[in-house]
mmCIF file of C-alpha atoms in Angstrom:
data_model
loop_
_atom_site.group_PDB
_atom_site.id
_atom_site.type_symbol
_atom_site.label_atom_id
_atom_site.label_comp_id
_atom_site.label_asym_id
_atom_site.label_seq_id
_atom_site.Cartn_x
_atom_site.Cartn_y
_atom_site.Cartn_z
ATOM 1 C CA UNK J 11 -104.308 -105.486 33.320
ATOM 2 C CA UNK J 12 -105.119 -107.584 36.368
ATOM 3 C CA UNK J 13 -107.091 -109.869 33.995
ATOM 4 C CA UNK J 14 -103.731 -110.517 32.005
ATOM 5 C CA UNK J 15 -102.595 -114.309 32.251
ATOM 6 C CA UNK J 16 -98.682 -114.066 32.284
ATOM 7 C CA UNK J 17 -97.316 -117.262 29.843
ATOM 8 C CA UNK J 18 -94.692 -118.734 31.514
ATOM 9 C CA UNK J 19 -93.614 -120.680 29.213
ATOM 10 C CA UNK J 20 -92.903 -117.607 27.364
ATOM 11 C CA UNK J 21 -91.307 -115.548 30.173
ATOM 12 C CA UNK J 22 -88.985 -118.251 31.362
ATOM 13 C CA UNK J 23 -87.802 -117.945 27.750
ATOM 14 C CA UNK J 24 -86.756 -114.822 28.516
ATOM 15 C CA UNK J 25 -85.619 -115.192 31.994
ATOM 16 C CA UNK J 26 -83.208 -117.690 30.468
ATOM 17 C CA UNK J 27 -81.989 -115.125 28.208
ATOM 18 C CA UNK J 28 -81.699 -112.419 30.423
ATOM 19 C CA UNK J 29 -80.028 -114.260 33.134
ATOM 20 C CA UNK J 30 -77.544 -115.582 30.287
ATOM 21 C CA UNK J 31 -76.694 -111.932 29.427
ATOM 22 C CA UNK J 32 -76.176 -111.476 33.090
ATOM 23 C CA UNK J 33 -73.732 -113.114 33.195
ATOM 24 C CA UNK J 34 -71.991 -112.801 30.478
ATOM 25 C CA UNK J 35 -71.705 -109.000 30.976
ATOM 26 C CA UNK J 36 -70.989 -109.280 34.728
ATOM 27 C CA UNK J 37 -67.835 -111.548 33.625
ATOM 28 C CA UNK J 38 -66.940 -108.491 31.723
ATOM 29 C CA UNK J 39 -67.212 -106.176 34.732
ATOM 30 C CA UNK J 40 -69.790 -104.200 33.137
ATOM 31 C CA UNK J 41 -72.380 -104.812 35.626
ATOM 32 C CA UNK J 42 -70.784 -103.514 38.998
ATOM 33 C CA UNK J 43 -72.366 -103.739 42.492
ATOM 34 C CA UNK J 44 -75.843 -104.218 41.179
ATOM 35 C CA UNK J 45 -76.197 -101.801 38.736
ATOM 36 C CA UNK J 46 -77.701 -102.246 35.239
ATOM 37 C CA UNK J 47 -80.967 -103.737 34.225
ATOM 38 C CA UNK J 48 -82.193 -105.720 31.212
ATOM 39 C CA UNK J 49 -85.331 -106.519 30.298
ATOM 40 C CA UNK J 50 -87.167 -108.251 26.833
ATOM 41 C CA UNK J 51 -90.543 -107.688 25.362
ATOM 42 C CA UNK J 52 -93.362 -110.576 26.742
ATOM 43 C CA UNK J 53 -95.601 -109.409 23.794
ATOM 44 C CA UNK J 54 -96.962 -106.274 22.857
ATOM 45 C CA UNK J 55 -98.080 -104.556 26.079
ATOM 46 C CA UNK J 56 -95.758 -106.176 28.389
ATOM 47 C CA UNK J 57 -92.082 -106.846 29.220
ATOM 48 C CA UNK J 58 -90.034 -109.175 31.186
ATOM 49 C CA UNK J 59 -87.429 -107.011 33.278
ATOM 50 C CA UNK J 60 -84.884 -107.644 35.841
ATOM 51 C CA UNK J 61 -85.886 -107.082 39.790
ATOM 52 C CA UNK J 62 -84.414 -103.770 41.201
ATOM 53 C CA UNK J 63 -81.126 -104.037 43.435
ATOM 54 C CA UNK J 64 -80.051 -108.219 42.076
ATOM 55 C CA UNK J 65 -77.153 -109.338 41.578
ATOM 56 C CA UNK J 66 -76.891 -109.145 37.296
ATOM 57 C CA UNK J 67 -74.121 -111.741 37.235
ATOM 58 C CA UNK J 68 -76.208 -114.399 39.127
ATOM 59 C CA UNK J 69 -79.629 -113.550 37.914
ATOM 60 C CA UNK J 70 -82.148 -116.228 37.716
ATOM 61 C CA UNK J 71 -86.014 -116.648 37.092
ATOM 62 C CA UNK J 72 -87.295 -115.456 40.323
ATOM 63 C CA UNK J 73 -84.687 -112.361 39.610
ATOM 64 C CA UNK J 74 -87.049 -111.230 36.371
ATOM 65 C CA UNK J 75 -90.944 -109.870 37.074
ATOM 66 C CA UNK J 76 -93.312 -108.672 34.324
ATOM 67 C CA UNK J 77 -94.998 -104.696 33.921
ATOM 68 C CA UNK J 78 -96.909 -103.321 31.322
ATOM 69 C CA UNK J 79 -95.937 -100.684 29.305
ATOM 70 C CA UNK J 80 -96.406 -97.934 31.395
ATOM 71 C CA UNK J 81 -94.159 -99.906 34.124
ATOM 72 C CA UNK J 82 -96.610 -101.044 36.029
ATOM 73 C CA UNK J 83 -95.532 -104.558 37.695
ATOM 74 C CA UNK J 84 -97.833 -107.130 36.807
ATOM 75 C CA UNK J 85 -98.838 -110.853 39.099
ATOM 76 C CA UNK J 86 -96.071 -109.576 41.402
ATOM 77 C CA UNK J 87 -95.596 -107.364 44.426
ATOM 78 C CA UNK J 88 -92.108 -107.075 43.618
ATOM 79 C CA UNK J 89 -90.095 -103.688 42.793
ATOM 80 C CA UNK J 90 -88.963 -103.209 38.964
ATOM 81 C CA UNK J 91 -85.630 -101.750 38.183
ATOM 82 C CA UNK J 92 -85.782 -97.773 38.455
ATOM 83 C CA UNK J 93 -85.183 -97.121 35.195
ATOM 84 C CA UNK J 94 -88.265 -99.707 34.134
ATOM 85 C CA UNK J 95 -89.826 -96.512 32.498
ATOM 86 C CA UNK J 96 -86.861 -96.219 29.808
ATOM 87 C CA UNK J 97 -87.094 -99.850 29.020
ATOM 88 C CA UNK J 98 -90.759 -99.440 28.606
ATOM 89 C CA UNK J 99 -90.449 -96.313 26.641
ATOM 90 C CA UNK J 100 -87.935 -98.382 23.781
ATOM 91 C CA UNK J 101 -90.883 -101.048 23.582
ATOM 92 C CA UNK J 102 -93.354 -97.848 22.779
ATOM 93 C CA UNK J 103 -91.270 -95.986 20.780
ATOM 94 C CA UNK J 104 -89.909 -98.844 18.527
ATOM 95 C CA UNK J 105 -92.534 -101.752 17.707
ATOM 96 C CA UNK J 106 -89.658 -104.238 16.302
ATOM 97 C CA UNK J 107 -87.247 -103.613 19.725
ATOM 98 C CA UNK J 108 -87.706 -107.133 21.555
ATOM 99 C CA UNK J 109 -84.821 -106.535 24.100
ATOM 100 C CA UNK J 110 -82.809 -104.037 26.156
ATOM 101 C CA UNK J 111 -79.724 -103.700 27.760
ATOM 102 C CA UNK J 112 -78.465 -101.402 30.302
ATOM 103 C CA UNK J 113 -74.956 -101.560 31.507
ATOM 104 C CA UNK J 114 -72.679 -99.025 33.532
ATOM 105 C CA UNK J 115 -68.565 -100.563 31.987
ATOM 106 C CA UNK J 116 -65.979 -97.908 33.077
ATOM 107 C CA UNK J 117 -65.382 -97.334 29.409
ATOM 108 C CA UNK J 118 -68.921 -96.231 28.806
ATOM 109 C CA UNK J 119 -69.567 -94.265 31.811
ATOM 110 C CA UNK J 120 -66.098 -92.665 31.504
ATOM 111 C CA UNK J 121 -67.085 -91.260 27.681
ATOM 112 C CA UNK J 122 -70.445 -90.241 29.151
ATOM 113 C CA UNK J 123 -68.391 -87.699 31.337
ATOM 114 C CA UNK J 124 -66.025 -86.609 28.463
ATOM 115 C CA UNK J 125 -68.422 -86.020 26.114
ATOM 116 C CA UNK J 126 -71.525 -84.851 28.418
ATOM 117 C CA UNK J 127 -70.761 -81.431 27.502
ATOM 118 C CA UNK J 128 -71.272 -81.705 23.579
ATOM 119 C CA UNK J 129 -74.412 -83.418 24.189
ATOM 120 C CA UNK J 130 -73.454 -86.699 21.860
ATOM 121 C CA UNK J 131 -70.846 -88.410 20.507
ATOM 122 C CA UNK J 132 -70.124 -88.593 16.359
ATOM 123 C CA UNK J 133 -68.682 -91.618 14.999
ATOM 124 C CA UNK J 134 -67.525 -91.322 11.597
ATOM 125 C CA UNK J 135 -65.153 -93.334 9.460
ATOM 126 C CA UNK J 136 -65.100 -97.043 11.988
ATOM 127 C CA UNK J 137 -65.679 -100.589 10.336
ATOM 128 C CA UNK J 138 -67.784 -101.644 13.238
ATOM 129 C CA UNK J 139 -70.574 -98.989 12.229
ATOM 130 C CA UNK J 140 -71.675 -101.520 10.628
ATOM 131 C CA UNK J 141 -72.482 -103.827 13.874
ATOM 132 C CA UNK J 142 -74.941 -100.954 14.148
ATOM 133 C CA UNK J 143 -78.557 -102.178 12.157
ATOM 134 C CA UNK J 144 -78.862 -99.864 9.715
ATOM 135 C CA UNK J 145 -75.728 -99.386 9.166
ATOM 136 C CA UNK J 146 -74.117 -101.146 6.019
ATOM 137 C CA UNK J 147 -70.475 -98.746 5.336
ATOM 138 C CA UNK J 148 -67.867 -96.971 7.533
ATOM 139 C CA UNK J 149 -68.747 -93.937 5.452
ATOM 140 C CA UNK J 150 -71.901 -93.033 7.627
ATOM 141 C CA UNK J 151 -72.413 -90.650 9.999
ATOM 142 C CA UNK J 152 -73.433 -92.449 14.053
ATOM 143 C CA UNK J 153 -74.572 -90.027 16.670
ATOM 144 C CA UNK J 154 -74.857 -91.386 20.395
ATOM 145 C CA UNK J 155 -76.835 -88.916 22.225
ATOM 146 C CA UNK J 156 -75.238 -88.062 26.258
ATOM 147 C CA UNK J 157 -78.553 -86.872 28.094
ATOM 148 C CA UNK J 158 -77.767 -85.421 31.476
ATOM 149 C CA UNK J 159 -78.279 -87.567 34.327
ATOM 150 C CA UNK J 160 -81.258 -87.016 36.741
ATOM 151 C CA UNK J 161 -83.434 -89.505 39.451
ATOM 152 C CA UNK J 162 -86.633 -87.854 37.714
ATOM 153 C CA UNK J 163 -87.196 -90.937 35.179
ATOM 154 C CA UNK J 164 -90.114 -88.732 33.667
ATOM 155 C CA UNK J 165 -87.315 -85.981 32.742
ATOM 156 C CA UNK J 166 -84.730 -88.959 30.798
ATOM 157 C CA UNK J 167 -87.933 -89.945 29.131
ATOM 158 C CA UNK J 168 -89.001 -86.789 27.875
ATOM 159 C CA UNK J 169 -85.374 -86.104 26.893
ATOM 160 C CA UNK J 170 -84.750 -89.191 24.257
ATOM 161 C CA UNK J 171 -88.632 -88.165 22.853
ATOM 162 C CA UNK J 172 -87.543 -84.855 22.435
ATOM 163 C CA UNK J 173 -84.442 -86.442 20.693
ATOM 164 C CA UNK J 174 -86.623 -88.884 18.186
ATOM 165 C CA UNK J 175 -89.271 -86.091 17.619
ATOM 166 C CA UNK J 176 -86.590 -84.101 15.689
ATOM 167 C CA UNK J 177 -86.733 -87.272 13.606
ATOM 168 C CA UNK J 178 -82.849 -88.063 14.584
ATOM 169 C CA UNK J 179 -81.801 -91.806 14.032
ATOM 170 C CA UNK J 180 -81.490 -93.516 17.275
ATOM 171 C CA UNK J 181 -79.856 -96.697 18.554
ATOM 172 C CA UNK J 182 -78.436 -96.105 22.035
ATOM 173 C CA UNK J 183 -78.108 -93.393 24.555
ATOM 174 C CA UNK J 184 -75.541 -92.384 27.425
ATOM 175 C CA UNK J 185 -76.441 -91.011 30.717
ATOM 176 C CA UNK J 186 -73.786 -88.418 31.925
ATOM 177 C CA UNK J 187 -71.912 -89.784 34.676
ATOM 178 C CA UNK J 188 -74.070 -93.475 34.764
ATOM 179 C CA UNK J 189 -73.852 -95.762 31.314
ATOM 180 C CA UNK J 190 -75.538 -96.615 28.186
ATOM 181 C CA UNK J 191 -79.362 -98.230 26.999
ATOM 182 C CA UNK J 192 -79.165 -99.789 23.166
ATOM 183 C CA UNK J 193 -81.453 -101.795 22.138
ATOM 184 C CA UNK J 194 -82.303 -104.588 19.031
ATOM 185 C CA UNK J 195 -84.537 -106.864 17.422
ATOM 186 C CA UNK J 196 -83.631 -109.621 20.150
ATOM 187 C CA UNK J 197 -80.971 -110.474 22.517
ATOM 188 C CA UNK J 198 -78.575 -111.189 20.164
ATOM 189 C CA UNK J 199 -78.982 -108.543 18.067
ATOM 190 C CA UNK J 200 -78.870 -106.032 20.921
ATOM 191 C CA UNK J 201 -76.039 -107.941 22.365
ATOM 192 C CA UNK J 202 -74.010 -106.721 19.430
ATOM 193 C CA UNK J 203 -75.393 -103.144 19.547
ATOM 194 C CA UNK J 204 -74.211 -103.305 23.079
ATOM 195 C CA UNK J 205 -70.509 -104.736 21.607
ATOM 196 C CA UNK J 206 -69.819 -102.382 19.130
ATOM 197 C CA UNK J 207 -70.936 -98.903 20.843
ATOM 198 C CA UNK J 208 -68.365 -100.668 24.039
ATOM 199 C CA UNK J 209 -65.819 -100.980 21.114
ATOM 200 C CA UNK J 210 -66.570 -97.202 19.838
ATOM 201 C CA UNK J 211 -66.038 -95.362 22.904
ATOM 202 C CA UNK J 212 -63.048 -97.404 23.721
ATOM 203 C CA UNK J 213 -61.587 -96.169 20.064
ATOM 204 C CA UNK J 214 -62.997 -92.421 20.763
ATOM 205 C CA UNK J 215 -61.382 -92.471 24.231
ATOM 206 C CA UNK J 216 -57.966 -93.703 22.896
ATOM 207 C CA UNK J 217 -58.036 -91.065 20.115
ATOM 208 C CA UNK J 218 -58.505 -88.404 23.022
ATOM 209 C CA UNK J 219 -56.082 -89.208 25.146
ATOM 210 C CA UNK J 220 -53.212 -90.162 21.929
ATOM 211 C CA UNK J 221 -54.232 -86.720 20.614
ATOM 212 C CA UNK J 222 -53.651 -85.293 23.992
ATOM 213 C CA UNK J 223 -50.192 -86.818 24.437
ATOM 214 C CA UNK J 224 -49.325 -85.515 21.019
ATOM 215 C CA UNK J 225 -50.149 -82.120 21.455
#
């Protein structure tokens, strides 16, 4: 890897792209006191990803380093994001994933608690399924996975292979008590993953607490 000539043309690209999301999900609050990272796939053994502990809301190119796809940082002595090993995993696991987003909105990291206990959360019967690639009718069935939370990294990542060894569909995860990883295509793509599982949980957590009232 130390041989590996970093184009730069090519990660400003996406330096440009992640900062962008930065700060369009910090103006939504999702992104509180440094949390979250983001990253997007160089090529096909590396990825550009956002520097542990920055600001996500004011991220710029000296904010985003490169690894390899076992996390290793590449041309840099800077720290990746802790949670570089589940961006790197997505990039493994799914050839066509070119970016992903990790965000920690009360709305998301609320449902992670509610639902931690049934281990993932159904959707069933909402239009915006269909944001979801893959998707095409509210008649489907969408299960987001709630893995319990842990500092091991190695332990998440052996949780969400477990998870796609069963052969289960997957396009986004919560971490109990933290936030949620979905993934796309590209940034825009994954931007709207990101949009519509927000939009989900909001409608779950509603239904919850209506039903609750109406008891």
């Amino acid at each position: 890897m130390n041989s590996y000539v970093i184009d730069r043309s090519r990660l400003e690209d996406c330096a440009r792209q992640i900062a962008d999301a930065g700060r369009e999900l910090g103006a939504r609050g999702w992104t509180p006191a440094t949390s979250s990272n983001f990253s997007m796939r160089l090529d096909a053994d590396h990825a550009a990803v956002t520097i542990s502990g920055r600001d996500k809301g004011r991220l710029g190119i000296d904010d985003i380093m490169v690894v390899d796809l076992a996390g290793a940082p590449v041309g840099t002595s800077a720290r990746p994001s802790a949670e570089t090993a589940l961006h790197t995993q997505i990039y493994r696991r799914f050839p066509d994933a070119g970016a992903v987003l990790h965000t920690h909105s009360r709305t998301q990291t609320v449902a992670s608690r509610l639902f931690a206990g049934a281990g993932a959360i159904r959707f069933e019967g909402w239009e915006l399924q269909k944001a979801i690639s893959g998707y095409t009718t509210h008649e489907s069935v969408l299960d987001l996975p709630v893995f319990p939370n842990t500092q091991d990294m190695a332990v998440l990542v052996a949780q969400v292979d477990a998870w796609l060894d069963a052969g289960k569909p997957l396009h986004g995860y919560l971490i109990d008590g933290h936030g949620i990883y979905t993934w796309g295509l590209d940034m825009g793509e994954t931007k709207r993953h990101l949009e519509a599982f927000e939009f989900l949980l909001a409608c779950e957590l509603d239904l919850v607490q209506l039903r609750g009232k109406s008891a």
